[in-house]
Amino acid sequence: QKEVEQNSGPLSVPEGAIASLNCTYSDRGSQSFFWYRQYSGKSPELIMSIYSNGDKEDGRFTAQLNKASQYVSLLIRDSQPSDSATYLCAVNTNAGKSTFGDGTTLTVKP
Amino acid sequence: NAGVMQNPRHLVRRRGQEARLRCSPMKGHSHVYWYRQLPEEGLKFMVYLQKENIIDESGMPKERFSAEFPKEGPSILRIQQVVRGDSAAYFCASSPPGRQGYEQYFGPGTRLTVT
């Protein structure tokens, strides 16, 4: 079992729809959770961080964390073609090192 | 406020040569991380450093790879006697002091090609 697992994808949604990206992790001691967006040929860009159970909203993005289920998700409302990218889930146990999932590729079709 | 800087952006080396990749963290950041990403694959952690200290090198190959973050100057990832399998994008990230597990900010990466 991988330490951080994401939907294998690719995920395709129409413009204006809600995109839902999921991530599970194996280390119950994990404290910090991050979502990064990576466009093809570019470096990862931090878009959301979440540290406690529940929802955290930032514009069209909502991160959801459920530590009991070891599950973190990212919802993108009103998806735009510019949201088309690979989304990486990262988990950190506060020991410094972040473990990344392999990413889910999202395509938003106009 | 400049972001994380990496150079060179592209590096071509012949098999057997040495590759040196440099990373300057964001101003005020004292934690540096190196990751490797093979084409169409995810990010793989290599090493976590603070000034003059290697904190976690569990992702570093045992041979040919080394990293340092001196008191002055950038962090250096060094690959000796490169092989074709070393061709990848190498990303550096930094985070501020005092909080492990804090957000990491990535540089643009160095694309290494071994011919």
PDB file of N, CA and C in Angstrom, chain B residues 9-103:
ATOM      1  N   ARG B   9      18.427  26.011 -15.343  1.00  0.00           N
ATOM      2  CA  ARG B   9      17.081  25.502 -15.620  1.00  0.00           C
ATOM      3  C   ARG B   9      17.146  24.239 -16.465  1.00  0.00           C
ATOM      4  N   HIS B  10      18.121  24.161 -17.319  1.00  0.00           N
ATOM      5  CA  HIS B  10      18.332  22.974 -18.148  1.00  0.00           C
ATOM      6  C   HIS B  10      19.814  22.635 -18.091  1.00  0.00           C
ATOM      7  N   LEU B  11      20.088  21.349 -17.987  1.00  0.00           N
ATOM      8  CA  LEU B  11      21.468  20.894 -17.886  1.00  0.00           C
ATOM      9  C   LEU B  11      21.611  19.621 -18.698  1.00  0.00           C
ATOM     10  N   VAL B  12      22.586  19.610 -19.583  1.00  0.00           N
ATOM     11  CA  VAL B  12      22.856  18.415 -20.387  1.00  0.00           C
ATOM     12  C   VAL B  12      24.234  17.906 -19.997  1.00  0.00           C
ATOM     13  N   ARG B  13      24.293  16.643 -19.675  1.00  0.00           N
ATOM     14  CA  ARG B  13      25.550  16.017 -19.301  1.00  0.00           C
ATOM     15  C   ARG B  13      25.687  14.704 -20.058  1.00  0.00           C
ATOM     16  N   ARG B  14      26.950  14.358 -20.358  1.00  0.00           N
ATOM     17  CA  ARG B  14      27.225  13.056 -20.939  1.00  0.00           C
ATOM     18  C   ARG B  14      27.371  12.050 -19.799  1.00  0.00           C
ATOM     19  N   ARG B  15      27.112  10.810 -20.113  1.00  0.00           N
ATOM     20  CA  ARG B  15      27.286   9.746 -19.110  1.00  0.00           C
ATOM     21  C   ARG B  15      28.689   9.822 -18.506  1.00  0.00           C
ATOM     22  N   GLY B  16      28.760   9.706 -17.192  1.00  0.00           N
ATOM     23  CA  GLY B  16      30.031   9.736 -16.497  1.00  0.00           C
ATOM     24  C   GLY B  16      30.437  11.110 -15.974  1.00  0.00           C
ATOM     25  N   GLN B  17      29.789  12.166 -16.462  1.00  0.00           N
ATOM     26  CA  GLN B  17      30.116  13.501 -15.975  1.00  0.00           C
ATOM     27  C   GLN B  17      29.408  13.773 -14.652  1.00  0.00           C
ATOM     28  N   GLU B  18      29.725  14.917 -14.072  1.00  0.00           N
ATOM     29  CA  GLU B  18      29.102  15.327 -12.823  1.00  0.00           C
ATOM     30  C   GLU B  18      28.053  16.410 -13.109  1.00  0.00           C
ATOM     31  N   ALA B  19      26.976  16.373 -12.347  1.00  0.00           N
ATOM     32  CA  ALA B  19      25.945  17.415 -12.441  1.00  0.00           C
ATOM     33  C   ALA B  19      25.837  18.111 -11.088  1.00  0.00           C
ATOM     34  N   ARG B  20      25.817  19.434 -11.131  1.00  0.00           N
ATOM     35  CA  ARG B  20      25.636  20.231  -9.918  1.00  0.00           C
ATOM     36  C   ARG B  20      24.408  21.116 -10.089  1.00  0.00           C
ATOM     37  N   LEU B  21      23.451  20.933  -9.204  1.00  0.00           N
ATOM     38  CA  LEU B  21      22.211  21.692  -9.262  1.00  0.00           C
ATOM     39  C   LEU B  21      22.152  22.604  -8.035  1.00  0.00           C
ATOM     40  N   ARG B  22      21.783  23.853  -8.284  1.00  0.00           N
ATOM     41  CA  ARG B  22      21.793  24.838  -7.199  1.00  0.00           C
ATOM     42  C   ARG B  22      20.401  25.336  -6.878  1.00  0.00           C
ATOM     43  N   CYS B  23      20.198  25.628  -5.614  1.00  0.00           N
ATOM     44  CA  CYS B  23      18.893  26.095  -5.142  1.00  0.00           C
ATOM     45  C   CYS B  23      19.075  27.171  -4.092  1.00  0.00           C
ATOM     46  N   SER B  24      18.460  28.327  -4.325  1.00  0.00           N
ATOM     47  CA  SER B  24      18.439  29.393  -3.330  1.00  0.00           C
ATOM     48  C   SER B  24      17.018  29.497  -2.792  1.00  0.00           C
ATOM     49  N   PRO B  25      16.825  29.271  -1.483  1.00  0.00           N
ATOM     50  CA  PRO B  25      15.475  29.302  -0.923  1.00  0.00           C
ATOM     51  C   PRO B  25      14.907  30.714  -0.905  1.00  0.00           C
ATOM     52  N   MET B  26      13.604  30.786  -0.652  1.00  0.00           N
ATOM     53  CA  MET B  26      12.963  32.084  -0.469  1.00  0.00           C
ATOM     54  C   MET B  26      13.605  32.821   0.700  1.00  0.00           C
ATOM     55  N   LYS B  27      13.581  34.121   0.641  1.00  0.00           N
ATOM     56  CA  LYS B  27      14.154  34.929   1.719  1.00  0.00           C
ATOM     57  C   LYS B  27      13.469  34.579   3.041  1.00  0.00           C
ATOM     58  N   GLY B  28      14.283  34.328   4.054  1.00  0.00           N
ATOM     59  CA  GLY B  28      13.735  34.004   5.368  1.00  0.00           C
ATOM     60  C   GLY B  28      13.476  32.528   5.584  1.00  0.00           C
ATOM     61  N   HIS B  29      13.575  31.715   4.519  1.00  0.00           N
ATOM     62  CA  HIS B  29      13.366  30.275   4.658  1.00  0.00           C
ATOM     63  C   HIS B  29      14.679  29.574   4.975  1.00  0.00           C
ATOM     64  N   SER B  30      14.616  28.628   5.894  1.00  0.00           N
ATOM     65  CA  SER B  30      15.847  27.938   6.276  1.00  0.00           C
ATOM     66  C   SER B  30      15.764  26.430   6.062  1.00  0.00           C
ATOM     67  N   HIS B  31      14.620  25.968   5.547  1.00  0.00           N
ATOM     68  CA  HIS B  31      14.456  24.539   5.273  1.00  0.00           C
ATOM     69  C   HIS B  31      14.435  24.355   3.764  1.00  0.00           C
ATOM     70  N   VAL B  32      15.221  23.404   3.275  1.00  0.00           N
ATOM     71  CA  VAL B  32      15.291  23.117   1.837  1.00  0.00           C
ATOM     72  C   VAL B  32      15.037  21.636   1.607  1.00  0.00           C
ATOM     73  N   TYR B  33      14.278  21.363   0.575  1.00  0.00           N
ATOM     74  CA  TYR B  33      13.932  19.992   0.201  1.00  0.00           C
ATOM     75  C   TYR B  33      14.260  19.798  -1.277  1.00  0.00           C
ATOM     76  N   TRP B  34      14.743  18.617  -1.607  1.00  0.00           N
ATOM     77  CA  TRP B  34      14.969  18.277  -3.010  1.00  0.00           C
ATOM     78  C   TRP B  34      14.065  17.101  -3.383  1.00  0.00           C
ATOM     79  N   TYR B  35      13.478  17.203  -4.586  1.00  0.00           N
ATOM     80  CA  TYR B  35      12.618  16.156  -5.120  1.00  0.00           C
ATOM     81  C   TYR B  35      13.058  15.841  -6.549  1.00  0.00           C
ATOM     82  N   ARG B  36      12.762  14.630  -6.959  1.00  0.00           N
ATOM     83  CA  ARG B  36      13.020  14.219  -8.345  1.00  0.00           C
ATOM     84  C   ARG B  36      11.690  13.781  -8.959  1.00  0.00           C
ATOM     85  N   GLN B  37      11.509  14.157 -10.205  1.00  0.00           N
ATOM     86  CA  GLN B  37      10.295  13.757 -10.912  1.00  0.00           C
ATOM     87  C   GLN B  37      10.688  13.214 -12.280  1.00  0.00           C
ATOM     88  N   LEU B  38      10.413  11.927 -12.484  1.00  0.00           N
ATOM     89  CA  LEU B  38      10.641  11.315 -13.776  1.00  0.00           C
ATOM     90  C   LEU B  38       9.466  11.642 -14.677  1.00  0.00           C
ATOM     91  N   PRO B  39       9.639  11.623 -15.992  1.00  0.00           N
ATOM     92  CA  PRO B  39       8.542  11.941 -16.905  1.00  0.00           C
ATOM     93  C   PRO B  39       7.308  11.114 -16.620  1.00  0.00           C
ATOM     94  N   GLU B  40       6.164  11.773 -16.537  1.00  0.00           N
ATOM     95  CA  GLU B  40       4.869  11.122 -16.325  1.00  0.00           C
ATOM     96  C   GLU B  40       4.784  10.404 -14.977  1.00  0.00           C
ATOM     97  N   GLU B  41       5.627  10.769 -14.042  1.00  0.00           N
ATOM     98  CA  GLU B  41       5.566  10.154 -12.710  1.00  0.00           C
ATOM     99  C   GLU B  41       5.408  11.227 -11.640  1.00  0.00           C
ATOM    100  N   GLY B  42       5.205  10.768 -10.396  1.00  0.00           N
ATOM    101  CA  GLY B  42       5.012  11.690  -9.295  1.00  0.00           C
ATOM    102  C   GLY B  42       6.330  12.205  -8.740  1.00  0.00           C
ATOM    103  N   LEU B  43       6.204  13.115  -7.776  1.00  0.00           N
ATOM    104  CA  LEU B  43       7.361  13.677  -7.099  1.00  0.00           C
ATOM    105  C   LEU B  43       7.903  12.698  -6.062  1.00  0.00           C
ATOM    106  N   LYS B  44       9.207  12.491  -6.087  1.00  0.00           N
ATOM    107  CA  LYS B  44       9.827  11.597  -5.105  1.00  0.00           C
ATOM    108  C   LYS B  44      10.778  12.389  -4.229  1.00  0.00           C
ATOM    109  N   PHE B  45      10.548  12.327  -2.927  1.00  0.00           N
ATOM    110  CA  PHE B  45      11.395  13.017  -1.964  1.00  0.00           C
ATOM    111  C   PHE B  45      12.816  12.469  -2.021  1.00  0.00           C
ATOM    112  N   MET B  46      13.789  13.355  -1.964  1.00  0.00           N
ATOM    113  CA  MET B  46      15.181  12.928  -1.933  1.00  0.00           C
ATOM    114  C   MET B  46      15.825  13.262  -0.587  1.00  0.00           C
ATOM    115  N   VAL B  47      15.823  14.552  -0.227  1.00  0.00           N
ATOM    116  CA  VAL B  47      16.571  14.974   0.957  1.00  0.00           C
ATOM    117  C   VAL B  47      15.980  16.249   1.519  1.00  0.00           C
ATOM    118  N   TYR B  48      16.108  16.385   2.853  1.00  0.00           N
ATOM    119  CA  TYR B  48      15.640  17.574   3.571  1.00  0.00           C
ATOM    120  C   TYR B  48      16.836  18.125   4.342  1.00  0.00           C
ATOM    121  N   LEU B  49      17.122  19.411   4.152  1.00  0.00           N
ATOM    122  CA  LEU B  49      18.282  20.016   4.781  1.00  0.00           C
ATOM    123  C   LEU B  49      17.891  21.313   5.485  1.00  0.00           C
ATOM    124  N   GLN B  50      18.612  21.582   6.542  1.00  0.00           N
ATOM    125  CA  GLN B  50      18.641  22.914   7.122  1.00  0.00           C
ATOM    126  C   GLN B  50      20.087  23.400   6.995  1.00  0.00           C
ATOM    127  N   LYS B  51      20.314  24.646   7.332  1.00  0.00           N
ATOM    128  CA  LYS B  51      21.670  25.193   7.188  1.00  0.00           C
ATOM    129  C   LYS B  51      22.703  24.279   7.873  1.00  0.00           C
ATOM    130  N   GLU B  52      23.650  23.806   7.101  1.00  0.00           N
ATOM    131  CA  GLU B  52      24.782  22.987   7.564  1.00  0.00           C
ATOM    132  C   GLU B  52      24.369  21.633   8.139  1.00  0.00           C
ATOM    133  N   ASN B  53      23.128  21.234   7.937  1.00  0.00           N
ATOM    134  CA  ASN B  53      22.674  19.948   8.481  1.00  0.00           C
ATOM    135  C   ASN B  53      21.813  19.201   7.478  1.00  0.00           C
ATOM    136  N   ILE B  54      22.048  17.907   7.351  1.00  0.00           N
ATOM    137  CA  ILE B  54      21.138  17.035   6.606  1.00  0.00           C
ATOM    138  C   ILE B  54      20.188  16.428   7.621  1.00  0.00           C
ATOM    139  N   ILE B  55      18.902  16.703   7.476  1.00  0.00           N
ATOM    140  CA  ILE B  55      17.914  16.251   8.453  1.00  0.00           C
ATOM    141  C   ILE B  55      17.357  14.883   8.074  1.00  0.00           C
ATOM    142  N   ASP B  56      17.088  14.684   6.800  1.00  0.00           N
ATOM    143  CA  ASP B  56      16.497  13.425   6.348  1.00  0.00           C
ATOM    144  C   ASP B  56      16.969  13.181   4.932  1.00  0.00           C
ATOM    145  N   GLU B  57      17.723  12.128   4.723  1.00  0.00           N
ATOM    146  CA  GLU B  57      18.197  11.807   3.371  1.00  0.00           C
ATOM    147  C   GLU B  57      17.702  10.438   2.957  1.00  0.00           C
ATOM    148  N   SER B  58      16.561  10.045   3.472  1.00  0.00           N
ATOM    149  CA  SER B  58      16.048   8.700   3.239  1.00  0.00           C
ATOM    150  C   SER B  58      15.696   8.439   1.777  1.00  0.00           C
ATOM    151  N   GLY B  59      15.506   9.477   0.994  1.00  0.00           N
ATOM    152  CA  GLY B  59      15.164   9.298  -0.416  1.00  0.00           C
ATOM    153  C   GLY B  59      16.345   9.401  -1.359  1.00  0.00           C
ATOM    154  N   MET B  60      17.503   9.590  -0.840  1.00  0.00           N
ATOM    155  CA  MET B  60      18.691   9.746  -1.685  1.00  0.00           C
ATOM    156  C   MET B  60      19.249   8.381  -2.056  1.00  0.00           C
ATOM    157  N   PRO B  61      19.576   8.160  -3.322  1.00  0.00           N
ATOM    158  CA  PRO B  61      20.301   6.931  -3.685  1.00  0.00           C
ATOM    159  C   PRO B  61      21.607   6.860  -2.889  1.00  0.00           C
ATOM    160  N   LYS B  62      22.005   5.658  -2.554  1.00  0.00           N
ATOM    161  CA  LYS B  62      23.160   5.475  -1.661  1.00  0.00           C
ATOM    162  C   LYS B  62      24.459   5.909  -2.302  1.00  0.00           C
ATOM    163  N   GLU B  63      24.533   5.812  -3.606  1.00  0.00           N
ATOM    164  CA  GLU B  63      25.782   6.129  -4.294  1.00  0.00           C
ATOM    165  C   GLU B  63      25.554   7.266  -5.274  1.00  0.00           C
ATOM    166  N   ARG B  64      26.575   8.024  -5.508  1.00  0.00           N
ATOM    167  CA  ARG B  64      26.707   9.066  -6.536  1.00  0.00           C
ATOM    168  C   ARG B  64      25.964  10.360  -6.202  1.00  0.00           C
ATOM    169  N   PHE B  65      25.022  10.319  -5.292  1.00  0.00           N
ATOM    170  CA  PHE B  65      24.227  11.515  -4.971  1.00  0.00           C
ATOM    171  C   PHE B  65      24.648  12.085  -3.615  1.00  0.00           C
ATOM    172  N   SER B  66      24.758  13.406  -3.559  1.00  0.00           N
ATOM    173  CA  SER B  66      25.018  14.073  -2.293  1.00  0.00           C
ATOM    174  C   SER B  66      24.368  15.448  -2.316  1.00  0.00           C
ATOM    175  N   ALA B  67      24.118  15.983  -1.132  1.00  0.00           N
ATOM    176  CA  ALA B  67      23.491  17.298  -1.031  1.00  0.00           C
ATOM    177  C   ALA B  67      24.101  18.046   0.145  1.00  0.00           C
ATOM    178  N   GLU B  68      24.113  19.354   0.000  1.00  0.00           N
ATOM    179  CA  GLU B  68      24.600  20.195   1.084  1.00  0.00           C
ATOM    180  C   GLU B  68      23.843  21.513   1.087  1.00  0.00           C
ATOM    181  N   PHE B  69      23.822  22.149   2.236  1.00  0.00           N
ATOM    182  CA  PHE B  69      23.219  23.472   2.388  1.00  0.00           C
ATOM    183  C   PHE B  69      24.147  24.235   3.334  1.00  0.00           C
ATOM    184  N   PRO B  70      25.169  24.885   2.773  1.00  0.00           N
ATOM    185  CA  PRO B  70      26.180  25.530   3.604  1.00  0.00           C
ATOM    186  C   PRO B  70      25.644  26.761   4.317  1.00  0.00           C
ATOM    187  N   LYS B  71      26.423  27.231   5.262  1.00  0.00           N
ATOM    188  CA  LYS B  71      26.047  28.415   6.021  1.00  0.00           C
ATOM    189  C   LYS B  71      25.835  29.618   5.102  1.00  0.00           C
ATOM    190  N   GLU B  72      26.658  29.725   4.103  1.00  0.00           N
ATOM    191  CA  GLU B  72      26.526  30.797   3.121  1.00  0.00           C
ATOM    192  C   GLU B  72      26.335  30.186   1.748  1.00  0.00           C
ATOM    193  N   GLY B  73      25.456  30.753   0.963  1.00  0.00           N
ATOM    194  CA  GLY B  73      25.292  30.280  -0.405  1.00  0.00           C
ATOM    195  C   GLY B  73      24.140  29.309  -0.576  1.00  0.00           C
ATOM    196  N   PRO B  74      23.941  28.873  -1.812  1.00  0.00           N
ATOM    197  CA  PRO B  74      22.781  28.034  -2.111  1.00  0.00           C
ATOM    198  C   PRO B  74      22.968  26.593  -1.657  1.00  0.00           C
ATOM    199  N   SER B  75      21.880  25.852  -1.673  1.00  0.00           N
ATOM    200  CA  SER B  75      21.953  24.414  -1.494  1.00  0.00           C
ATOM    201  C   SER B  75      22.406  23.791  -2.814  1.00  0.00           C
ATOM    202  N   ILE B  76      23.190  22.741  -2.728  1.00  0.00           N
ATOM    203  CA  ILE B  76      23.725  22.072  -3.912  1.00  0.00           C
ATOM    204  C   ILE B  76      23.314  20.606  -3.866  1.00  0.00           C
ATOM    205  N   LEU B  77      22.770  20.133  -4.977  1.00  0.00           N
ATOM    206  CA  LEU B  77      22.564  18.699  -5.185  1.00  0.00           C
ATOM    207  C   LEU B  77      23.587  18.259  -6.215  1.00  0.00           C
ATOM    208  N   ARG B  78      24.391  17.294  -5.855  1.00  0.00           N
ATOM    209  CA  ARG B  78      25.490  16.859  -6.705  1.00  0.00           C
ATOM    210  C   ARG B  78      25.268  15.425  -7.122  1.00  0.00           C
ATOM    211  N   ILE B  79      25.382  15.167  -8.404  1.00  0.00           N
ATOM    212  CA  ILE B  79      25.259  13.813  -8.937  1.00  0.00           C
ATOM    213  C   ILE B  79      26.556  13.498  -9.665  1.00  0.00           C
ATOM    214  N   GLN B  80      27.254  12.513  -9.157  1.00  0.00           N
ATOM    215  CA  GLN B  80      28.520  12.123  -9.780  1.00  0.00           C
ATOM    216  C   GLN B  80      28.286  10.998 -10.791  1.00  0.00           C
ATOM    217  N   GLN B  81      29.125  10.959 -11.808  1.00  0.00           N
ATOM    218  CA  GLN B  81      29.100   9.887 -12.802  1.00  0.00           C
ATOM    219  C   GLN B  81      27.667   9.609 -13.264  1.00  0.00           C
ATOM    220  N   VAL B  82      27.038  10.603 -13.835  1.00  0.00           N
ATOM    221  CA  VAL B  82      25.630  10.489 -14.207  1.00  0.00           C
ATOM    222  C   VAL B  82      25.409   9.362 -15.204  1.00  0.00           C
ATOM    223  N   VAL B  83      24.217   8.768 -15.103  1.00  0.00           N
ATOM    224  CA  VAL B  83      23.767   7.724 -16.029  1.00  0.00           C
ATOM    225  C   VAL B  83      22.447   8.190 -16.634  1.00  0.00           C
ATOM    226  N   ARG B  84      22.027   7.508 -17.724  1.00  0.00           N
ATOM    227  CA  ARG B  84      20.812   7.952 -18.427  1.00  0.00           C
ATOM    228  C   ARG B  84      19.594   7.960 -17.499  1.00  0.00           C
ATOM    229  N   GLY B  85      19.565   7.033 -16.557  1.00  0.00           N
ATOM    230  CA  GLY B  85      18.435   6.969 -15.635  1.00  0.00           C
ATOM    231  C   GLY B  85      18.322   8.159 -14.698  1.00  0.00           C
ATOM    232  N   ASP B  86      19.363   9.005 -14.658  1.00  0.00           N
ATOM    233  CA  ASP B  86      19.295  10.214 -13.832  1.00  0.00           C
ATOM    234  C   ASP B  86      18.539  11.336 -14.534  1.00  0.00           C
ATOM    235  N   SER B  87      18.238  11.163 -15.810  1.00  0.00           N
ATOM    236  CA  SER B  87      17.503  12.195 -16.555  1.00  0.00           C
ATOM    237  C   SER B  87      16.131  12.379 -15.921  1.00  0.00           C
ATOM    238  N   ALA B  88      15.863  13.585 -15.482  1.00  0.00           N
ATOM    239  CA  ALA B  88      14.624  13.872 -14.756  1.00  0.00           C
ATOM    240  C   ALA B  88      14.558  15.365 -14.493  1.00  0.00           C
ATOM    241  N   ALA B  89      13.435  15.788 -13.926  1.00  0.00           N
ATOM    242  CA  ALA B  89      13.331  17.152 -13.403  1.00  0.00           C
ATOM    243  C   ALA B  89      13.626  17.100 -11.914  1.00  0.00           C
ATOM    244  N   TYR B  90      14.485  17.980 -11.462  1.00  0.00           N
ATOM    245  CA  TYR B  90      14.836  18.051 -10.044  1.00  0.00           C
ATOM    246  C   TYR B  90      14.298  19.369  -9.499  1.00  0.00           C
ATOM    247  N   PHE B  91      13.432  19.232  -8.500  1.00  0.00           N
ATOM    248  CA  PHE B  91      12.803  20.406  -7.904  1.00  0.00           C
ATOM    249  C   PHE B  91      13.328  20.619  -6.497  1.00  0.00           C
ATOM    250  N   CYS B  92      13.522  21.868  -6.192  1.00  0.00           N
ATOM    251  CA  CYS B  92      13.871  22.288  -4.845  1.00  0.00           C
ATOM    252  C   CYS B  92      12.667  23.028  -4.272  1.00  0.00           C
ATOM    253  N   ALA B  93      12.438  22.857  -2.991  1.00  0.00           N
ATOM    254  CA  ALA B  93      11.381  23.592  -2.302  1.00  0.00           C
ATOM    255  C   ALA B  93      11.944  24.139  -0.998  1.00  0.00           C
ATOM    256  N   SER B  94      11.344  25.197  -0.498  1.00  0.00           N
ATOM    257  CA  SER B  94      11.789  25.734   0.789  1.00  0.00           C
ATOM    258  C   SER B  94      10.583  26.037   1.664  1.00  0.00           C
ATOM    259  N   SER B  95      10.827  26.067   2.971  1.00  0.00           N
ATOM    260  CA  SER B  95       9.778  26.444   3.924  1.00  0.00           C
ATOM    261  C   SER B  95      10.416  27.263   5.040  1.00  0.00           C
ATOM    262  N   PRO B  96       9.589  28.028   5.744  1.00  0.00           N
ATOM    263  CA  PRO B  96      10.156  28.930   6.753  1.00  0.00           C
ATOM    264  C   PRO B  96      10.614  28.177   8.002  1.00  0.00           C
ATOM    265  N   PRO B  97      11.401  28.807   8.854  1.00  0.00           N
ATOM    266  CA  PRO B  97      11.910  28.140  10.048  1.00  0.00           C
ATOM    267  C   PRO B  97      10.836  28.006  11.117  1.00  0.00           C
ATOM    268  N   GLY B  98      11.079  27.128  12.037  1.00  0.00           N
ATOM    269  CA  GLY B  98      10.252  27.064  13.232  1.00  0.00           C
ATOM    270  C   GLY B  98       9.077  26.125  13.151  1.00  0.00           C
ATOM    271  N   ARG B  99       8.664  25.742  11.979  1.00  0.00           N
ATOM    272  CA  ARG B  99       7.519  24.853  11.858  1.00  0.00           C
ATOM    273  C   ARG B  99       7.800  23.777  10.830  1.00  0.00           C
ATOM    274  N   GLN B 100       8.098  22.611  11.323  1.00  0.00           N
ATOM    275  CA  GLN B 100       8.217  21.496  10.388  1.00  0.00           C
ATOM    276  C   GLN B 100       6.822  21.110   9.934  1.00  0.00           C
ATOM    277  N   GLY B 101       6.741  20.656   8.738  1.00  0.00           N
ATOM    278  CA  GLY B 101       5.428  20.301   8.221  1.00  0.00           C
ATOM    279  C   GLY B 101       4.683  21.487   7.667  1.00  0.00           C
ATOM    280  N   TYR B 102       5.354  22.610   7.510  1.00  0.00           N
ATOM    281  CA  TYR B 102       4.733  23.805   6.976  1.00  0.00           C
ATOM    282  C   TYR B 102       4.700  23.727   5.462  1.00  0.00           C
ATOM    283  N   GLU B 103       3.982  24.684   4.843  1.00  0.00           N
ATOM    284  CA  GLU B 103       3.898  24.680   3.383  1.00  0.00           C
ATOM    285  C   GLU B 103       5.270  24.799   2.737  1.00  0.00           C
TER     286      GLU B 103
END
